[in-house]
XYZ file of C-alpha atoms in Angstrom:
84
model
C 30.024 -16.723 1.495
C 30.230 -15.503 -2.105
C 32.136 -12.399 -1.030
C 34.885 -14.023 1.016
C 37.471 -12.850 -1.468
C 36.429 -9.188 -1.248
C 38.413 -6.725 0.790
C 36.828 -4.112 3.055
C 37.023 -1.380 0.414
C 35.218 -3.552 -2.130
C 32.513 -4.420 0.370
C 32.069 -0.728 1.190
C 31.707 0.116 -2.514
C 29.086 -2.622 -2.824
C 27.121 -1.240 0.118
C 27.277 2.259 -1.387
C 26.130 1.010 -4.803
C 23.214 -0.824 -3.183
C 22.192 2.321 -1.273
C 22.241 4.424 -4.444
C 20.167 1.812 -6.275
C 17.665 1.581 -3.404
C 17.226 5.364 -3.318
C 16.761 5.558 -7.086
C 14.047 2.886 -7.002
C 12.251 4.678 -4.155
C 12.474 8.041 -5.936
C 11.031 6.525 -9.098
C 8.271 4.668 -7.250
C 6.855 7.826 -5.682
C 7.424 10.331 -8.480
C 3.716 10.511 -9.275
C 2.682 10.949 -5.623
C 5.154 13.663 -4.614
C 3.060 16.551 -6.005
C -0.098 15.175 -4.389
C 1.570 14.700 -1.008
C 3.242 18.118 -1.165
C -0.046 19.812 -2.040
C -1.888 18.104 0.826
C 0.870 19.126 3.229
C 0.712 22.713 1.955
C -3.010 22.671 2.716
C -2.074 22.002 6.336
C -2.870 18.296 6.613
C -0.836 16.270 9.078
C 1.339 13.407 7.900
C -1.186 10.950 9.368
C -4.075 12.694 7.592
C -2.184 12.529 4.297
C -1.529 8.824 4.854
C -5.215 8.274 5.560
C -6.134 10.129 2.362
C -3.691 8.075 0.274
C -5.046 4.872 1.774
C -8.669 5.889 1.165
C -7.832 6.639 -2.475
C -6.353 3.159 -2.875
C -2.676 4.097 -3.000
C -0.200 1.692 -1.448
C 3.503 1.918 -0.761
C 5.943 0.367 -3.188
C 5.905 -2.767 -1.047
C 2.126 -2.969 -1.360
C 1.342 -1.916 2.206
C -0.892 0.880 3.520
C 0.616 4.298 4.082
C 1.525 5.689 7.492
C 2.726 9.092 8.632
C 6.396 8.148 8.739
C 6.354 7.042 5.118
C 4.615 10.245 4.049
C 7.299 12.228 5.868
C 10.016 10.319 4.042
C 8.421 11.056 0.684
C 8.378 14.749 1.576
C 12.024 14.601 2.690
C 12.946 12.920 -0.593
C 11.163 15.653 -2.543
C 12.962 18.377 -0.574
C 16.421 16.843 -1.120
C 16.429 15.276 -4.593
C 20.215 15.553 -5.053
C 21.166 13.464 -1.993
């Protein structure tokens, strides 16, 4: 309702700005864990095993939930493509 006066281009710019902000917050939230996750992966652990290790060490996701393999994979993807 608040954006009824926006045109399609303005809405698209808003969506893009929100996506950039969301990515920046996620990158910042996991900065300290990226080296740990990358090292565990280099040791040959599966994504699920890394998630289990993070959970056992008391780490939680930025939303306060336990880790799972998909989230670990996303952190690794983020680390591999920091400029996106």
